[in-house]
C-alpha atoms as an extended CHARMM CRD file, in Angstrom:
* protein
*
       156  EXT
         1         1  MET       CA             -0.1650000000        0.1960000000        0.0650000000  PROA      1               0.0000000000
         2         2  ALA       CA              1.3650000000        3.4360000000       -0.6240000000  PROA      2               0.0000000000
         3         3  MET       CA              1.0840000000        6.2080000000        1.9070000000  PROA      3               0.0000000000
         4         4  THR       CA              1.5310000000        9.7260000000        1.0630000000  PROA      4               0.0000000000
         5         5  SER       CA              4.1190000000       11.1160000000        3.7360000000  PROA      5               0.0000000000
         6         6  PRO       CA              1.8610000000       13.7270000000        5.9900000000  PROA      6               0.0000000000
         7         7  ASP       CA             -0.6460000000       10.0670000000        6.2970000000  PROA      7               0.0000000000
         8         8  LEU       CA              2.4540000000        8.1430000000        7.8980000000  PROA      8               0.0000000000
         9         9  LEU       CA              3.1730000000       11.1180000000        9.9530000000  PROA      9               0.0000000000
        10        10  CYS       CA             -0.4560000000       11.5670000000       11.1790000000  PROA      10              0.0000000000
        11        11  GLN       CA             -0.0020000000        7.9480000000       12.3850000000  PROA      11              0.0000000000
        12        12  VAL       CA              3.8410000000        8.4490000000       13.8800000000  PROA      12              0.0000000000
        13        13  THR       CA              1.9550000000       11.4040000000       15.6610000000  PROA      13              0.0000000000
        14        14  LEU       CA             -0.5180000000        9.3470000000       17.3080000000  PROA      14              0.0000000000
        15        15  MET       CA              1.4840000000        6.7870000000       18.3710000000  PROA      15              0.0000000000
        16        16  THR       CA              4.2520000000        8.7950000000       20.3170000000  PROA      16              0.0000000000
        17        17  SER       CA              1.3620000000       11.3410000000       21.6930000000  PROA      17              0.0000000000
        18        18  LYS       CA             -0.6400000000        8.1860000000       23.4460000000  PROA      18              0.0000000000
        19        19  ARG       CA              1.3290000000        8.2320000000       26.0660000000  PROA      19              0.0000000000
        20        20  HSD       CA              0.1940000000       12.0970000000       26.7840000000  PROA      20              0.0000000000
        21        21  LEU       CA             -3.6180000000       11.7890000000       25.8320000000  PROA      21              0.0000000000
        22        22  ARG       CA             -4.5110000000        9.1290000000       28.6290000000  PROA      22              0.0000000000
        23        23  ARG       CA             -6.9470000000        7.5590000000       26.0800000000  PROA      23              0.0000000000
        24        24  GLN       CA             -6.7200000000        4.2140000000       24.1560000000  PROA      24              0.0000000000
        25        25  LYS       CA             -9.6820000000        4.7600000000       22.0910000000  PROA      25              0.0000000000
        26        26  ILE       CA             -9.4780000000        6.7700000000       18.9940000000  PROA      26              0.0000000000
        27        27  ASP       CA            -12.2340000000        7.5220000000       16.3350000000  PROA      27              0.0000000000
        28        28  ASP       CA            -11.8500000000        8.3310000000       12.5620000000  PROA      28              0.0000000000
        29        29  VAL       CA            -13.3640000000       10.5860000000       10.0500000000  PROA      29              0.0000000000
        30        30  ASN       CA            -12.1230000000        9.9560000000        6.5860000000  PROA      30              0.0000000000
        31        31  LYS       CA            -12.2440000000        9.9780000000        2.9990000000  PROA      31              0.0000000000
        32        32  MET       CA             -9.0110000000        8.0010000000        2.5890000000  PROA      32              0.0000000000
        33        33  GLY       CA             -9.7910000000        4.3070000000        3.0140000000  PROA      33              0.0000000000
        34        34  ASP       CA             -6.6730000000        2.8280000000        2.5390000000  PROA      34              0.0000000000
        35        35  THR       CA             -4.8790000000        4.9980000000        4.9760000000  PROA      35              0.0000000000
        36        36  ALA       CA             -7.5820000000        4.5010000000        7.9040000000  PROA      36              0.0000000000
        37        37  ASN       CA             -7.1480000000        0.3930000000        7.0380000000  PROA      37              0.0000000000
        38        38  ASP       CA             -3.3280000000        0.9650000000        7.8960000000  PROA      38              0.0000000000
        39        39  LEU       CA             -4.2830000000        3.5090000000       10.8490000000  PROA      39              0.0000000000
        40        40  GLU       CA             -6.2600000000        0.9550000000       12.1770000000  PROA      40              0.0000000000
        41        41  GLN       CA             -3.4360000000       -1.8710000000       12.2880000000  PROA      41              0.0000000000
        42        42  LYS       CA             -0.8190000000        0.5800000000       13.7180000000  PROA      42              0.0000000000
        43        43  LEU       CA             -3.1740000000        1.4080000000       16.3410000000  PROA      43              0.0000000000
        44        44  GLN       CA             -4.0170000000       -2.1640000000       17.2490000000  PROA      44              0.0000000000
        45        45  GLU       CA              0.0330000000       -2.6280000000       17.3520000000  PROA      45              0.0000000000
        46        46  ASN       CA              0.5220000000       -0.0800000000       19.6040000000  PROA      46              0.0000000000
        47        47  GLY       CA             -2.2880000000       -0.8990000000       22.5090000000  PROA      47              0.0000000000
        48        48  MET       CA             -4.8370000000        1.5810000000       21.1070000000  PROA      48              0.0000000000
        49        49  GLN       CA             -8.8030000000        0.8940000000       19.2880000000  PROA      49              0.0000000000
        50        50  LEU       CA            -10.3320000000        2.4600000000       16.7030000000  PROA      50              0.0000000000
        51        51  VAL       CA            -13.8260000000        2.8120000000       18.0150000000  PROA      51              0.0000000000
        52        52  THR       CA            -15.5800000000        4.3880000000       15.2870000000  PROA      52              0.0000000000
        53        53  ARG       CA            -14.5970000000        5.1760000000       11.4450000000  PROA      53              0.0000000000
        54        54  VAL       CA            -16.8340000000        7.5170000000        9.5430000000  PROA      54              0.0000000000
        55        55  PHE       CA            -16.9890000000        8.0950000000        5.9090000000  PROA      55              0.0000000000
        56        56  VAL       CA            -17.7610000000       11.3930000000        4.5810000000  PROA      56              0.0000000000
        57        57  ASN       CA            -20.7500000000       11.4550000000        2.7370000000  PROA      57              0.0000000000
        58        58  ASP       CA            -23.0570000000       13.3360000000        4.6960000000  PROA      58              0.0000000000
        59        59  VAL       CA            -20.8240000000       15.4560000000        6.9240000000  PROA      59              0.0000000000
        60        60  ALA       CA            -23.5460000000       16.2160000000        9.6120000000  PROA      60              0.0000000000
        61        61  ASP       CA            -24.4660000000       12.5460000000        9.8390000000  PROA      61              0.0000000000
        62        62  ALA       CA            -20.6700000000       11.8630000000       10.3080000000  PROA      62              0.0000000000
        63        63  VAL       CA            -20.5170000000       14.3550000000       13.3660000000  PROA      63              0.0000000000
        64        64  ARG       CA            -23.8240000000       12.8770000000       14.7220000000  PROA      64              0.0000000000
        65        65  ASN       CA            -22.1210000000        9.6730000000       14.5320000000  PROA      65              0.0000000000
        66        66  LEU       CA            -18.8980000000       11.1670000000       16.4570000000  PROA      66              0.0000000000
        67        67  LYS       CA            -21.1530000000       12.6350000000       19.2710000000  PROA      67              0.0000000000
        68        68  ARG       CA            -22.9570000000        9.0190000000       19.4750000000  PROA      68              0.0000000000
        69        69  SER       CA            -19.6920000000        7.5230000000       19.9510000000  PROA      69              0.0000000000
        70        70  ASN       CA            -18.2980000000        9.5950000000       22.3410000000  PROA      70              0.0000000000
        71        71  ALA       CA            -15.4230000000       10.2670000000       20.5620000000  PROA      71              0.0000000000
        72        72  ARG       CA            -12.4560000000       12.3010000000       22.2600000000  PROA      72              0.0000000000
        73        73  ILE       CA             -9.6070000000       11.9350000000       19.9460000000  PROA      73              0.0000000000
        74        74  ILE       CA            -10.4400000000       12.0810000000       16.2030000000  PROA      74              0.0000000000
        75        75  VAL       CA             -8.1550000000       11.5870000000       13.2070000000  PROA      75              0.0000000000
        76        76  GLY       CA             -9.2860000000       13.2210000000       10.3880000000  PROA      76              0.0000000000
        77        77  LEU       CA             -8.4580000000       11.8970000000        7.0420000000  PROA      77              0.0000000000
        78        78  PHE       CA             -9.4500000000       14.1650000000        4.4650000000  PROA      78              0.0000000000
        79        79  TYR       CA             -9.1220000000       17.5720000000        2.4270000000  PROA      79              0.0000000000
        80        80  GLU       CA             -9.5400000000       21.0470000000        3.2870000000  PROA      80              0.0000000000
        81        81  VAL       CA            -12.6500000000       21.9310000000        2.0860000000  PROA      81              0.0000000000
        82        82  VAL       CA            -14.6610000000       19.0640000000        3.8330000000  PROA      82              0.0000000000
        83        83  ALA       CA            -12.2440000000       20.1450000000        7.0890000000  PROA      83              0.0000000000
        84        84  ARG       CA            -13.6980000000       23.2780000000        7.1790000000  PROA      84              0.0000000000
        85        85  GLN       CA            -17.6780000000       21.9160000000        6.7570000000  PROA      85              0.0000000000
        86        86  ILE       CA            -16.6290000000       19.1570000000        9.3720000000  PROA      86              0.0000000000
        87        87  MET       CA            -15.2100000000       21.4690000000       11.7240000000  PROA      87              0.0000000000
        88        88  CYS       CA            -18.4090000000       23.5700000000       11.5640000000  PROA      88              0.0000000000
        89        89  GLN       CA            -20.5270000000       20.9570000000       12.3210000000  PROA      89              0.0000000000
        90        90  ALA       CA            -18.1210000000       19.9500000000       15.0520000000  PROA      90              0.0000000000
        91        91  PHE       CA            -18.8070000000       23.1520000000       16.6780000000  PROA      91              0.0000000000
        92        92  LYS       CA            -22.5460000000       23.2050000000       16.4550000000  PROA      92              0.0000000000
        93        93  ALA       CA            -22.3170000000       19.6710000000       17.9470000000  PROA      93              0.0000000000
        94        94  GLY       CA            -20.1030000000       20.9230000000       20.6160000000  PROA      94              0.0000000000
        95        95  LEU       CA            -17.0890000000       18.7900000000       19.6150000000  PROA      95              0.0000000000
        96        96  PHE       CA            -14.6640000000       20.8870000000       20.3900000000  PROA      96              0.0000000000
        97        97  GLY       CA            -12.6890000000       22.3910000000       23.2600000000  PROA      97              0.0000000000
        98        98  PRO       CA            -10.0740000000       21.0820000000       26.0290000000  PROA      98              0.0000000000
        99        99  ARG       CA            -11.8840000000       17.4520000000       26.0120000000  PROA      99              0.0000000000
       100       100  TYR       CA            -11.3820000000       17.1740000000       22.3190000000  PROA      100             0.0000000000
       101       101  VAL       CA             -7.9400000000       16.5660000000       20.4510000000  PROA      101             0.0000000000
       102       102  TRP       CA             -8.3670000000       16.5920000000       16.4140000000  PROA      102             0.0000000000
       103       103  PHE       CA             -5.5100000000       15.0220000000       14.3860000000  PROA      103             0.0000000000
       104       104  ILE       CA             -5.5480000000       16.5100000000       10.9010000000  PROA      104             0.0000000000
       105       105  LEU       CA             -3.3690000000       16.1370000000        7.8380000000  PROA      105             0.0000000000
       106       106  GLY       CA             -0.7490000000       19.2910000000        7.6390000000  PROA      106             0.0000000000
       107       107  TRP       CA             -0.8460000000       20.5580000000        3.9100000000  PROA      107             0.0000000000
       108       108  PHE       CA             -3.8540000000       22.6450000000        4.4510000000  PROA      108             0.0000000000
       109       109  SER       CA             -3.0080000000       26.1770000000        3.9880000000  PROA      109             0.0000000000
       110       110  GLU       CA             -2.2490000000       28.6700000000        6.6920000000  PROA      110             0.0000000000
       111       111  ASN       CA             -5.9210000000       29.6900000000        8.4760000000  PROA      111             0.0000000000
       112       112  TRP       CA             -7.6580000000       27.0010000000        6.3480000000  PROA      112             0.0000000000
       113       113  PHE       CA            -10.6000000000       26.5720000000        9.0550000000  PROA      113             0.0000000000
       114       114  LEU       CA            -11.6580000000       29.9950000000        8.3420000000  PROA      114             0.0000000000
       115       115  PRO       CA            -14.3170000000       30.3990000000        6.2440000000  PROA      115             0.0000000000
       116       116  SER       CA            -14.2730000000       32.1070000000        2.6170000000  PROA      116             0.0000000000
       117       117  GLU       CA            -16.3470000000       34.0330000000        0.0680000000  PROA      117             0.0000000000
       118       118  ASN       CA            -14.5470000000       31.6600000000       -2.3910000000  PROA      118             0.0000000000
       119       119  ASP       CA            -15.3390000000       28.0720000000       -0.9730000000  PROA      119             0.0000000000
       120       120  GLU       CA            -16.8610000000       25.6250000000       -3.3230000000  PROA      120             0.0000000000
       121       121  ARG       CA            -19.1650000000       24.7780000000       -0.2450000000  PROA      121             0.0000000000
       122       122  PRO       CA            -19.6270000000       27.3870000000        2.0120000000  PROA      122             0.0000000000
       123       123  VAL       CA            -19.9320000000       26.6260000000        6.1010000000  PROA      123             0.0000000000
       124       124  ASN       CA            -22.5800000000       27.9710000000        8.3780000000  PROA      124             0.0000000000
       125       125  CYS       CA            -20.3690000000       29.0440000000       10.6100000000  PROA      125             0.0000000000
       126       126  THR       CA            -18.6980000000       32.0980000000       11.6790000000  PROA      126             0.0000000000
       127       127  ARG       CA            -14.9230000000       32.9480000000       11.8740000000  PROA      127             0.0000000000
       128       128  ASP       CA            -15.0230000000       33.1440000000       15.5100000000  PROA      128             0.0000000000
       129       129  GLU       CA            -17.0110000000       29.8010000000       15.4710000000  PROA      129             0.0000000000
       130       130  MET       CA            -14.5170000000       28.4760000000       13.4010000000  PROA      130             0.0000000000
       131       131  ALA       CA            -11.4350000000       29.4090000000       15.3240000000  PROA      131             0.0000000000
       132       132  MET       CA            -12.8010000000       27.9370000000       18.3230000000  PROA      132             0.0000000000
       133       133  ALA       CA            -14.0970000000       24.3720000000       16.7110000000  PROA      133             0.0000000000
       134       134  ALA       CA             -9.9590000000       24.2150000000       15.9220000000  PROA      134             0.0000000000
       135       135  GLU       CA             -8.5320000000       25.4950000000       18.8480000000  PROA      135             0.0000000000
       136       136  ASN       CA             -7.4950000000       21.9920000000       20.0610000000  PROA      136             0.0000000000
       137       137  HSD       CA             -5.9320000000       20.4860000000       16.5980000000  PROA      137             0.0000000000
       138       138  PHE       CA             -2.7690000000       19.1220000000       15.7360000000  PROA      138             0.0000000000
       139       139  THR       CA             -1.6050000000       18.8420000000       11.8690000000  PROA      139             0.0000000000
       140       140  THR       CA              1.0780000000       16.8570000000       10.8340000000  PROA      140             0.0000000000
       141       141  GLU       CA              3.7450000000       18.3000000000        8.5000000000  PROA      141             0.0000000000
       142       142  ALA       CA              6.8210000000       16.5720000000        7.1320000000  PROA      142             0.0000000000
       143       143  LEU       CA             10.0850000000       17.7660000000        8.9050000000  PROA      143             0.0000000000
       144       144  MET       CA             12.6890000000       16.3430000000        6.6870000000  PROA      144             0.0000000000
       145       145  PHE       CA             15.4730000000       16.2180000000        8.9330000000  PROA      145             0.0000000000
       146       146  GLY       CA             15.4820000000       15.9510000000       12.8750000000  PROA      146             0.0000000000
       147       147  GLN       CA             16.4730000000       18.9650000000       15.1260000000  PROA      147             0.0000000000
       148       148  GLU       CA             19.8640000000       19.7900000000       16.6560000000  PROA      148             0.0000000000
       149       149  GLY       CA             21.0500000000       16.5940000000       14.6810000000  PROA      149             0.0000000000
       150       150  LEU       CA             19.2010000000       13.7700000000       16.6630000000  PROA      150             0.0000000000
       151       151  ALA       CA             17.0050000000       11.4170000000       14.4750000000  PROA      151             0.0000000000
       152       152  THR       CA             12.8570000000       12.4280000000       14.6250000000  PROA      152             0.0000000000
       153       153  GLU       CA             10.0560000000        9.7290000000       15.2970000000  PROA      153             0.0000000000
       154       154  SER       CA             10.5780000000        8.1270000000       11.8110000000  PROA      154             0.0000000000
       155       155  GLY       CA             14.2060000000        7.9200000000       12.3170000000  PROA      155             0.0000000000
       156       156  ILE       CA             15.2520000000       10.3040000000       10.0440000000  PROA      156             0.0000000000
């Protein structure tokens, strides 16, 4: 299976964050099935459990499913336009704040969560609501070399 670098980085981030999050159960909302399958396997290998897998066909329904599952750690495997829609619905459902951690792929533009007049699929949330919804998210970004001459988690 081929994986893009950010997908792999998302998995490494989750595994190394496990000790800090104090939670063994993860929820996944995605548009990338193969990556999600690999993520589930890696989670199991590291003593974590994928509780809910939600596919994004209907954004509101996907967020309702996350809420029903009592999601707290959520991995978002989707593109920027869908990410804005998901975060708006997450705000409306109360899936934001210090009790929630979102891991999202990191190739999005700066301030990706802010609505724009140019959006092909506009969101029904204000800029402030979107900023609040995205406040406790992590994005994964490629760091090609370790800092200070030390190897990164990926061994580079």
